[in-house]
Amino acid sequence: MKRIILTVLAAAILAMTASAQMKVEAAIDFSPENENIIPKEIYGQFAEHLGSCIYGGLWVGPDSEIPNIDGYRRDVLQALKDLKVPVMRWPGGCFADEYHWRDGIGPREDRPRMVNSNWGGTVEDNSFGTHEFLNLCEMIGCEPYISGNVGSGTVEELAKWVEYMTAADGPMAKLRAENGRKEPWKVKFLGVGNESWGCGGNMVPEYYSYLYNRYQTYCRDYSGNKLYKIASGASDYDYNWTEVLMKNIGSRMHGVSLHYYTVKGWNGSKGSATAFNEEEYYNTLGKAVEVEPVIQKHIAIMDRYDPDGKVDLLLDEWGTWFDVEPGTNPGHLYQQNSMRDAMVAALSLNIFHKYTERLKMANIAQIANVLQSMVLTRGEDMVLTPTYHVFRMYNVHQDAVHLPVAYDSERFTDSNGRQCPYVDITASRNAEGTVNITLTNVSLDRTAEIVVNLEEKGKAQICGEILTSENIQDHNDFGSPDKVRPAEFKSFKVKDGKLVVNMPAKSIVSLSIRK
Ligand code: AHR
């Protein structure tokens, strides 16, 4: 009998602890010693010729019945404008090292076809090429980031591409004008190869760095355009790659890239994007936040070779990678996007904000219909994903001063031993003096009371927004496009110069504090 009572008591205590509200005290540093700006490029996107990212996702062609402006989907264009996309990387990814830009210019009906051998063997008709991409960037007001072909292209080919896009005069400028564009475009970001250790040529870092030096020599600055050259960087834990590039390339590159995916493993099942249990949920978050020590270690190497911080680190591919949706082409990487993805996005962006002294860009993979995308499209329908909503809620941090936040949240340990706080907070102040705080409670069952110091008592105007849903597996689909969407948030009060926020479990809250 005694044993039964004790067991019941223990179970009750356990249940109480599990459901007890978490209390977190947070202190924002409103006057940081170093005023680090969160570059808007941390909110970058990536668009590859892969599955229906470009064709069907961004581009349907001017003759399509799907509403479009000059061939670009009207709905997606609007969604991307609302997102304030700062930079878009194109045409790959692995595709970039098989892409020959001359195939994608001139009359569309005359453009040659190719097999997209990296991604499902789909036939690529090249109807979306240089003009279509650079005009899209102009339409949504973002910087283009061109990823050049080193793996299977020549030095001459890359050099001429730069000239074609950016020179005001000369043979390439003439060809461009014949194809309908007289004025050169401004192209700042130029990637010299992609994943050169893998799909970009299976190179060793020594070989790649010498090749980089050669290719970049002939990529010139034309007509006032200034290139920012990016070396193809390491895959997550490959610190030697960064070391060799820093040693051999040094300041001949403006930035070196890094790729980090939140993926269970590269062999076997990566797990379903929507059917997952609690353990898989916390493991996914554990893997996502492991990007922090990875970034730290790459930065530590860069600091040794470049103590003055001249070379930037660019995380130009990141995001979740799950199994493709049943019945879809395995090579098209089409996956759903749930509240779990929203949590991954929020935790990742919070981490990126802390390293912007060196980390100057991050591009989530990918913008439409591929991996952790912003939008999903089917025929003429489009849905915004939970990740889209996070990016929209977070865009207030673009180009704002990062305000470090000190807080101590309870943590979970995932089944791989990785730790992650349940409550995570980031803050910034924009040019108008508005302070934006974004808070994440990743716990599946516990609410959180967060007490935040305010700069001064009273008078501030605060408005809030929340992203949450009944189940962490919830997602938006074509029959239910608004299952997960932001709503107004009012569960906060100001008391004695402190902001007290009550967050439900599994929620992301943004608060805007205007003076
Ligand atoms: O984003 C999908 C692929 O992942 C990219 O093409 C490649 O660079 C990476 O391996």
Coordinates of C-alpha atoms and ligand atoms in Angstrom, one line a residue:
M1 CA 0.0 0.0 0.0
K2 CA 2.8 2.4 1.1
R3 CA 4.6 1.7 -2.2
I4 CA 1.4 2.5 -4.2
I5 CA 0.9 5.8 -2.4
L6 CA 4.6 6.7 -3.0
T7 CA 4.3 5.9 -6.7
V8 CA 1.2 7.9 -7.1
L9 CA 2.8 10.8 -5.2
A10 CA 5.9 10.6 -7.4
A11 CA 3.8 10.6 -10.5
A12 CA 1.8 13.6 -9.3
I13 CA 5.1 15.5 -8.5
L14 CA 6.4 14.6 -12.0
A15 CA 3.2 15.8 -13.7
M16 CA 3.3 19.1 -11.7
T17 CA 6.9 19.7 -12.6
A18 CA 6.1 19.0 -16.3
S19 CA 3.3 21.4 -16.4
A20 CA 4.8 24.0 -14.0
Q21 CA 5.2 27.4 -15.5
M22 CA 8.8 28.4 -16.3
K23 CA 10.1 31.7 -14.9
V24 CA 12.8 33.5 -16.8
E25 CA 14.4 36.9 -15.9
A26 CA 15.9 38.6 -18.9
A27 CA 18.2 41.6 -18.9
I28 CA 18.6 43.5 -22.2
D29 CA 21.8 45.5 -22.6
F30 CA 20.3 48.7 -24.1
S31 CA 23.8 50.4 -24.5
P32 CA 26.1 47.6 -25.7
E33 CA 29.8 48.5 -25.8
N34 CA 30.0 47.3 -29.4
E35 CA 27.1 48.3 -31.5
N36 CA 26.8 45.4 -33.8
I37 CA 24.4 45.7 -36.7
I38 CA 22.4 42.6 -37.7
P39 CA 23.1 42.8 -41.4
K40 CA 19.9 42.4 -43.4
E41 CA 21.6 39.6 -45.4
I42 CA 21.3 37.3 -42.4
Y43 CA 17.7 37.0 -43.7
G44 CA 18.9 35.9 -47.1
Q45 CA 17.2 33.3 -49.4
F46 CA 18.4 30.6 -51.8
A47 CA 16.7 29.7 -55.0
E48 CA 18.1 26.7 -57.0
H49 CA 17.0 25.0 -60.2
L50 CA 15.8 22.1 -58.1
G51 CA 12.3 20.5 -58.2
S52 CA 9.7 23.2 -58.4
C53 CA 11.7 26.0 -56.7
I54 CA 12.1 28.0 -59.9
Y55 CA 9.6 26.4 -62.3
G56 CA 6.2 26.5 -60.7
G57 CA 7.5 28.2 -57.5
L58 CA 8.8 31.6 -58.7
W59 CA 8.3 31.3 -62.5
V60 CA 5.4 30.1 -64.5
G61 CA 6.2 32.0 -67.8
P62 CA 4.3 34.9 -69.3
D63 CA 1.8 32.6 -71.1
S64 CA 0.7 30.8 -68.0
E65 CA -2.9 30.9 -66.8
I66 CA -1.5 31.3 -63.3
P67 CA -1.7 35.0 -62.5
N68 CA 1.8 36.4 -63.3
I69 CA 3.7 39.5 -64.0
D70 CA 6.0 38.9 -66.9
G71 CA 6.2 35.3 -66.0
Y72 CA 6.7 35.6 -62.3
R73 CA 3.9 34.3 -60.0
R74 CA 1.9 37.3 -58.7
D75 CA 1.2 35.7 -55.3
V76 CA 4.8 34.6 -54.7
L77 CA 6.1 38.1 -55.8
Q78 CA 3.9 39.8 -53.2
A79 CA 4.8 37.3 -50.5
L80 CA 8.5 37.9 -51.1
K81 CA 8.0 41.7 -51.1
D82 CA 6.3 41.5 -47.8
L83 CA 9.1 39.4 -46.4
K84 CA 11.7 42.1 -47.4
V85 CA 14.1 39.6 -48.9
P86 CA 17.5 41.2 -48.8
V87 CA 19.5 38.9 -51.0
M88 CA 18.8 35.8 -53.1
R89 CA 21.4 33.2 -54.1
W90 CA 21.0 31.5 -57.5
P91 CA 21.2 29.2 -59.6
G92 CA 22.5 26.6 -57.0
G93 CA 23.6 24.7 -55.0
C94 CA 24.9 21.7 -56.8
F95 CA 23.1 22.9 -60.0
A96 CA 25.5 25.9 -60.2
D97 CA 28.5 23.8 -61.1
E98 CA 26.7 22.3 -64.1
Y99 CA 25.1 25.5 -65.2
H100 CA 26.3 27.2 -68.4
W101 CA 24.9 30.7 -68.4
R102 CA 25.0 31.1 -72.2
D103 CA 22.2 28.4 -72.4
G104 CA 19.9 30.7 -70.4
I105 CA 20.0 33.9 -72.5
G106 CA 18.3 35.0 -75.8
P107 CA 14.9 34.0 -77.1
R108 CA 13.4 31.4 -74.8
E109 CA 12.3 29.1 -77.6
D110 CA 15.8 28.9 -78.8
R111 CA 17.5 28.0 -75.5
P112 CA 19.0 24.5 -75.4
R113 CA 17.8 21.9 -72.9
M114 CA 19.8 20.0 -70.4
V115 CA 19.3 17.2 -67.9
N116 CA 19.4 18.4 -64.3
S117 CA 21.4 15.4 -63.2
N118 CA 21.8 16.5 -59.6
W119 CA 18.1 16.8 -59.0
G120 CA 15.9 14.0 -60.3
G121 CA 17.1 14.0 -63.9
T122 CA 14.5 16.6 -64.8
V123 CA 14.8 18.2 -68.2
E124 CA 15.7 21.9 -67.7
D125 CA 14.6 24.1 -70.6
N126 CA 16.6 27.2 -69.4
S127 CA 13.6 29.5 -69.8
F128 CA 14.6 31.0 -66.5
G129 CA 18.1 32.4 -66.9
T130 CA 20.3 35.4 -66.1
H131 CA 17.8 38.1 -67.2
E132 CA 14.9 36.4 -65.5
F133 CA 16.8 36.1 -62.2
L134 CA 18.3 39.6 -62.2
N135 CA 15.0 41.2 -63.2
L136 CA 13.3 39.3 -60.4
C137 CA 15.8 40.7 -57.9
E138 CA 15.1 44.2 -59.1
M139 CA 11.3 43.7 -58.8
I140 CA 11.5 42.5 -55.2
G141 CA 14.3 44.9 -54.3
C142 CA 16.9 42.3 -53.2
E143 CA 20.6 41.9 -54.0
P144 CA 21.5 39.1 -56.4
Y145 CA 24.0 36.5 -55.3
I146 CA 25.4 34.7 -58.3
S147 CA 26.9 31.3 -57.7
G148 CA 29.4 30.6 -60.4
N149 CA 30.4 27.4 -62.1
V150 CA 33.9 26.2 -61.2
G151 CA 33.2 22.4 -61.2
S152 CA 32.5 22.0 -64.9
G153 CA 32.9 25.5 -66.3
T154 CA 35.9 27.4 -67.5
V155 CA 37.6 30.5 -66.1
E156 CA 36.7 32.3 -69.4
E157 CA 33.0 31.3 -69.0
L158 CA 32.8 32.8 -65.5
A159 CA 34.7 35.9 -66.4
K160 CA 32.4 36.6 -69.4
W161 CA 29.3 36.0 -67.2
V162 CA 30.5 38.8 -64.9
E163 CA 31.1 41.0 -67.9
Y164 CA 27.7 40.2 -69.4
M165 CA 25.9 41.2 -66.2
T166 CA 27.8 44.2 -65.2
A167 CA 29.8 45.9 -68.0
A168 CA 28.3 49.0 -69.6
D169 CA 30.4 48.6 -72.7
G170 CA 32.1 46.0 -74.8
P171 CA 31.1 42.7 -76.6
M172 CA 29.2 41.2 -73.6
A173 CA 27.3 44.5 -73.0
K174 CA 26.3 44.5 -76.7
L175 CA 25.1 40.9 -76.5
R176 CA 23.1 41.8 -73.3
A177 CA 21.5 44.8 -75.1
E178 CA 20.6 42.6 -78.0
N179 CA 18.8 40.3 -75.5
G180 CA 16.8 43.2 -74.3
R181 CA 18.8 44.8 -71.5
K182 CA 20.8 47.9 -72.2
E183 CA 21.8 49.0 -68.7
P184 CA 24.1 46.7 -66.8
W185 CA 22.8 45.2 -63.6
K186 CA 24.5 45.7 -60.3
V187 CA 25.8 42.4 -59.0
K188 CA 27.6 42.4 -55.7
F189 CA 27.8 38.9 -54.5
L190 CA 29.7 36.3 -56.6
G191 CA 30.2 32.8 -55.4
V192 CA 33.2 31.0 -56.9
G193 CA 31.9 27.4 -56.9
N194 CA 29.6 25.6 -54.5
E195 CA 30.4 22.7 -52.2
S196 CA 33.6 22.2 -54.1
W197 CA 34.4 19.4 -51.7
G198 CA 31.4 17.4 -53.0
C199 CA 29.0 18.0 -55.9
G200 CA 31.1 21.0 -57.0
G201 CA 34.0 18.9 -58.1
N202 CA 35.1 16.6 -55.2
M203 CA 38.2 18.6 -54.6
V204 CA 40.6 18.7 -51.7
P205 CA 40.8 22.2 -50.1
E206 CA 44.4 22.8 -51.3
Y207 CA 43.4 22.2 -54.9
Y208 CA 40.2 24.3 -54.6
S209 CA 42.0 27.2 -53.0
Y210 CA 44.5 27.4 -55.9
L211 CA 41.6 27.1 -58.4
Y212 CA 39.7 29.8 -56.5
N213 CA 42.7 32.2 -56.8
R214 CA 42.8 31.6 -60.5
Y215 CA 39.1 31.9 -61.2
Q216 CA 38.6 35.0 -59.2
T217 CA 41.6 36.8 -60.8
Y218 CA 39.5 37.2 -64.0
C219 CA 36.3 38.2 -62.4
R220 CA 36.7 42.0 -62.8
D221 CA 34.9 45.0 -61.5
Y222 CA 33.2 46.7 -64.5
S223 CA 31.6 50.1 -64.9
G224 CA 31.5 50.9 -61.2
N225 CA 30.2 47.5 -60.1
K226 CA 32.2 46.1 -57.1
L227 CA 32.2 42.4 -56.7
Y228 CA 32.2 40.8 -53.3
K229 CA 33.9 37.4 -53.9
I230 CA 32.9 34.3 -51.9
A231 CA 34.9 31.2 -51.7
S232 CA 33.1 27.8 -51.5
G233 CA 33.3 26.9 -47.9
A234 CA 33.1 24.0 -45.6
S235 CA 30.4 21.5 -44.8
D236 CA 29.5 21.9 -41.1
Y237 CA 32.2 20.2 -39.1
D238 CA 35.0 20.3 -41.7
Y239 CA 37.3 22.8 -39.9
N240 CA 40.3 21.9 -42.0
W241 CA 38.6 23.2 -45.1
T242 CA 38.2 26.7 -43.5
E243 CA 41.8 26.5 -42.2
V244 CA 43.3 25.7 -45.7
L245 CA 41.2 28.4 -47.4
M246 CA 42.2 31.0 -44.9
K247 CA 45.8 30.1 -45.3
N248 CA 45.9 29.9 -49.1
I249 CA 43.3 32.5 -50.2
G250 CA 43.3 35.0 -47.4
S251 CA 42.1 38.4 -48.4
R252 CA 41.6 37.4 -52.1
M253 CA 38.2 36.5 -50.9
H254 CA 35.7 38.9 -49.2
G255 CA 33.8 36.0 -47.7
V256 CA 34.0 32.3 -47.2
S257 CA 30.8 30.2 -47.0
L258 CA 29.6 27.5 -44.7
H259 CA 26.8 25.0 -45.1
Y260 CA 24.9 23.6 -42.1
Y261 CA 21.7 21.6 -42.4
T262 CA 19.4 20.4 -39.5
V263 CA 19.3 16.8 -40.7
K264 CA 19.1 13.6 -38.7
G265 CA 21.8 12.0 -40.8
W266 CA 22.7 11.7 -44.5
N267 CA 22.1 8.0 -44.7
G268 CA 18.8 6.3 -44.3
S269 CA 15.5 8.1 -43.4
K270 CA 15.7 11.7 -42.4
G271 CA 12.3 11.5 -40.7
S272 CA 9.0 12.9 -41.8
A273 CA 8.5 16.6 -41.9
T274 CA 5.1 16.3 -40.2
A275 CA 4.8 12.9 -38.5
F276 CA 7.3 13.1 -35.6
N277 CA 7.2 12.4 -31.9
E278 CA 8.4 14.4 -29.0
E279 CA 11.8 12.9 -28.9
E280 CA 12.3 13.6 -32.6
Y281 CA 11.1 17.1 -32.0
Y282 CA 13.7 17.9 -29.4
N283 CA 16.4 16.1 -31.3
T284 CA 15.7 18.3 -34.3
L285 CA 16.0 21.4 -32.1
G286 CA 19.2 20.0 -30.6
K287 CA 20.7 19.6 -34.0
A288 CA 19.6 23.1 -35.1
V289 CA 21.3 24.8 -32.1
E290 CA 24.5 22.8 -32.7
V291 CA 25.1 25.3 -35.4
E292 CA 26.4 27.7 -32.6
P293 CA 29.5 25.8 -31.7
V294 CA 30.1 25.0 -35.4
I295 CA 30.0 28.8 -36.2
Q296 CA 32.2 29.5 -33.2
K297 CA 34.9 27.0 -34.3
H298 CA 35.0 28.3 -37.9
I299 CA 35.2 31.9 -36.6
A300 CA 38.0 30.9 -34.2
I301 CA 40.0 29.6 -37.2
M302 CA 39.3 32.8 -39.2
D303 CA 40.3 34.9 -36.2
R304 CA 43.8 33.3 -36.2
Y305 CA 44.5 34.1 -39.8
D306 CA 42.5 37.3 -40.0
P307 CA 42.5 39.0 -36.6
D308 CA 41.2 42.3 -38.2
G309 CA 38.1 40.6 -39.5
K310 CA 38.5 41.4 -43.2
V311 CA 37.1 38.1 -44.4
D312 CA 33.4 37.4 -43.6
L313 CA 31.7 34.1 -42.9
L314 CA 28.6 33.5 -44.9
L315 CA 26.2 30.6 -43.9
D316 CA 24.9 30.5 -47.4
E317 CA 22.9 27.2 -47.0
W318 CA 21.0 26.3 -43.8
G319 CA 17.7 24.8 -42.8
T320 CA 15.9 21.6 -42.1
W321 CA 16.2 18.6 -44.3
F322 CA 13.5 15.8 -43.9
D323 CA 12.3 13.0 -46.1
V324 CA 10.4 14.2 -49.2
E325 CA 6.6 14.1 -49.0
P326 CA 5.3 10.7 -50.0
G327 CA 4.6 10.3 -53.7
T328 CA 6.9 13.1 -54.8
N329 CA 10.2 12.8 -56.7
P330 CA 12.9 12.0 -54.2
G331 CA 15.3 14.3 -56.2
H332 CA 13.0 17.3 -55.8
L333 CA 13.4 17.7 -52.0
Y334 CA 9.8 18.8 -51.5
Q335 CA 8.9 18.8 -47.8
Q336 CA 6.2 20.2 -45.7
N337 CA 6.9 22.7 -43.0
S338 CA 5.4 22.6 -39.5
M339 CA 5.6 24.6 -36.3
R340 CA 8.8 22.6 -35.6
D341 CA 10.4 24.3 -38.6
A342 CA 9.2 27.6 -37.2
M343 CA 11.1 26.8 -34.0
V344 CA 14.2 25.8 -35.9
A345 CA 14.1 29.1 -37.8
A346 CA 13.6 31.2 -34.7
L347 CA 16.4 29.5 -32.7
S348 CA 18.8 29.6 -35.7
L349 CA 18.2 33.3 -36.3
N350 CA 18.7 34.1 -32.6
I351 CA 22.1 32.4 -32.8
F352 CA 23.0 34.2 -36.0
H353 CA 22.3 37.6 -34.4
K354 CA 25.1 36.9 -31.9
Y355 CA 27.9 36.4 -34.4
T356 CA 27.4 39.2 -36.8
E357 CA 30.8 40.7 -36.2
R358 CA 32.0 37.9 -38.5
L359 CA 28.8 36.2 -39.8
K360 CA 27.5 38.6 -42.5
M361 CA 25.0 36.5 -44.4
A362 CA 22.8 33.5 -44.1
N363 CA 20.6 32.0 -46.8
I364 CA 17.9 29.6 -45.8
A365 CA 17.4 26.6 -48.2
Q366 CA 15.2 27.3 -50.1
I367 CA 12.8 30.0 -51.1
A368 CA 10.0 27.9 -52.6
N369 CA 8.9 24.2 -52.6
V370 CA 12.4 22.9 -51.6
L371 CA 13.5 21.9 -48.1
Q372 CA 12.6 24.5 -45.4
S373 CA 10.8 26.8 -47.8
M374 CA 9.0 30.1 -47.4
V375 CA 6.2 29.2 -49.7
L376 CA 4.6 26.0 -51.2
T377 CA 2.8 26.2 -54.5
R378 CA 0.5 23.8 -56.3
G379 CA -0.9 24.9 -59.6
E380 CA -2.3 28.3 -58.9
D381 CA -2.4 27.9 -55.1
M382 CA 0.2 29.1 -52.7
V383 CA 0.6 28.7 -49.0
L384 CA 2.9 30.5 -46.7
T385 CA 4.7 28.2 -44.4
P386 CA 5.3 28.6 -40.6
T387 CA 8.9 29.4 -41.5
Y388 CA 7.7 32.3 -43.7
H389 CA 5.8 33.7 -40.8
V390 CA 8.9 33.6 -38.6
F391 CA 10.9 35.4 -41.3
R392 CA 8.2 38.0 -41.6
M393 CA 8.0 38.5 -37.8
Y394 CA 11.8 38.7 -37.6
N395 CA 12.4 41.1 -40.4
V396 CA 12.2 44.0 -38.0
H397 CA 15.7 43.0 -36.9
Q398 CA 17.2 43.6 -40.4
D399 CA 20.0 46.3 -40.1
A400 CA 19.1 47.0 -36.5
V401 CA 21.6 47.2 -33.6
H402 CA 21.8 43.9 -31.8
L403 CA 21.0 44.2 -28.1
P404 CA 22.6 41.4 -26.2
V405 CA 20.2 39.7 -23.7
A406 CA 21.2 37.9 -20.6
Y407 CA 18.8 35.3 -19.3
D408 CA 18.8 31.9 -17.7
S409 CA 16.3 29.5 -19.0
E410 CA 15.7 25.9 -18.0
R411 CA 17.2 23.6 -20.7
F412 CA 16.4 20.3 -22.2
T413 CA 19.0 17.7 -23.2
D414 CA 18.1 15.7 -26.4
S415 CA 18.8 12.0 -26.8
N416 CA 22.2 12.9 -28.4
G417 CA 23.2 14.8 -25.3
R418 CA 22.8 18.2 -26.9
Q419 CA 21.4 21.0 -24.8
C420 CA 19.0 23.8 -25.7
P421 CA 17.2 26.4 -23.6
Y422 CA 13.4 26.1 -23.6
V423 CA 13.1 29.9 -23.7
D424 CA 15.3 31.9 -26.0
I425 CA 15.3 35.6 -26.6
T426 CA 16.8 38.1 -29.1
A427 CA 16.5 41.8 -29.3
S428 CA 17.5 44.8 -31.4
R429 CA 17.0 48.5 -31.8
N430 CA 16.2 50.0 -35.2
A431 CA 17.1 53.4 -36.6
E432 CA 13.9 55.0 -35.2
G433 CA 14.7 53.8 -31.7
T434 CA 12.1 51.1 -31.6
V435 CA 13.2 48.0 -29.6
N436 CA 12.1 44.7 -31.0
I437 CA 12.2 41.6 -28.8
T438 CA 11.5 38.2 -30.1
L439 CA 10.9 35.4 -27.6
T440 CA 10.6 31.6 -28.3
N441 CA 9.2 29.0 -25.9
V442 CA 10.0 25.6 -27.5
S443 CA 8.5 23.6 -24.6
L444 CA 5.7 21.3 -25.8
D445 CA 3.8 21.5 -22.5
R446 CA 5.0 24.4 -20.3
T447 CA 4.1 28.0 -20.3
A448 CA 6.7 30.6 -19.5
E449 CA 6.6 33.9 -17.6
I450 CA 9.4 36.1 -18.8
V451 CA 10.3 39.3 -17.0
V452 CA 12.3 41.7 -19.1
N453 CA 13.9 44.9 -17.8
L454 CA 12.8 48.0 -19.7
E455 CA 15.1 51.0 -20.5
E456 CA 12.8 53.4 -18.7
K457 CA 9.5 53.2 -16.9
G458 CA 6.1 53.8 -18.3
K459 CA 5.0 55.5 -21.5
A460 CA 6.3 53.0 -24.1
Q461 CA 3.8 51.8 -26.7
I462 CA 4.0 48.0 -27.1
C463 CA 2.4 45.8 -29.6
G464 CA 2.8 42.1 -30.0
E465 CA 2.3 39.2 -32.3
I466 CA 2.4 35.5 -31.7
L467 CA 2.9 32.4 -33.8
T468 CA 1.6 29.2 -32.1
S469 CA -0.6 26.2 -32.9
E470 CA -2.4 23.5 -31.0
N471 CA 0.0 20.8 -32.2
I472 CA 3.7 21.1 -33.0
Q473 CA 3.1 19.0 -36.1
D474 CA 0.6 21.6 -37.4
H475 CA 1.4 23.0 -40.9
N476 CA -0.3 24.9 -43.7
D477 CA -1.5 22.9 -46.7
F478 CA -3.5 23.6 -49.8
G479 CA -6.9 22.8 -48.1
S480 CA -5.9 24.6 -44.9
P481 CA -3.6 27.5 -45.7
D482 CA -4.0 29.3 -42.5
K483 CA -3.8 26.7 -39.8
V484 CA -0.6 28.2 -38.6
R485 CA -0.6 32.0 -38.8
P486 CA 0.4 34.9 -36.6
A487 CA -2.1 36.6 -34.3
E488 CA -2.2 39.6 -32.2
F489 CA -0.6 39.0 -28.8
K490 CA -1.6 40.8 -25.6
S491 CA -0.5 38.6 -22.7
F492 CA 2.0 41.1 -21.4
K493 CA 2.0 44.0 -19.0
V494 CA 4.4 46.6 -17.8
K495 CA 4.9 46.6 -14.0
D496 CA 7.5 48.6 -12.1
G497 CA 9.5 49.3 -15.2
K498 CA 9.5 45.6 -16.1
L499 CA 7.8 43.9 -19.0
V500 CA 6.1 40.7 -17.9
V501 CA 5.3 38.4 -20.8
N502 CA 3.2 35.2 -20.5
M503 CA 4.0 32.8 -23.2
P504 CA 2.0 29.7 -24.0
A505 CA 3.9 26.4 -24.7
K506 CA 5.3 26.1 -28.3
S507 CA 5.1 29.7 -29.2
I508 CA 7.1 32.5 -30.8
V509 CA 6.3 36.0 -29.7
S510 CA 7.5 39.3 -31.1
L511 CA 7.1 42.6 -29.2
S512 CA 7.7 46.0 -30.6
I513 CA 8.4 48.7 -28.0
R514 CA 8.0 52.2 -29.4
K515 CA 8.9 55.3 -27.4
Ligands
AHR1 O1 20.0 22.8 -51.0 C1 20.1 21.6 -51.6 C2 21.5 21.2 -51.9 O2 22.2 21.0 -50.6 C3 22.4 22.2 -52.6 O3 22.2 22.1 -54.0 C4 23.8 21.8 -52.2 O4 24.7 22.9 -52.2 C5 23.6 21.2 -50.8 O5 24.2 20.0 -50.7

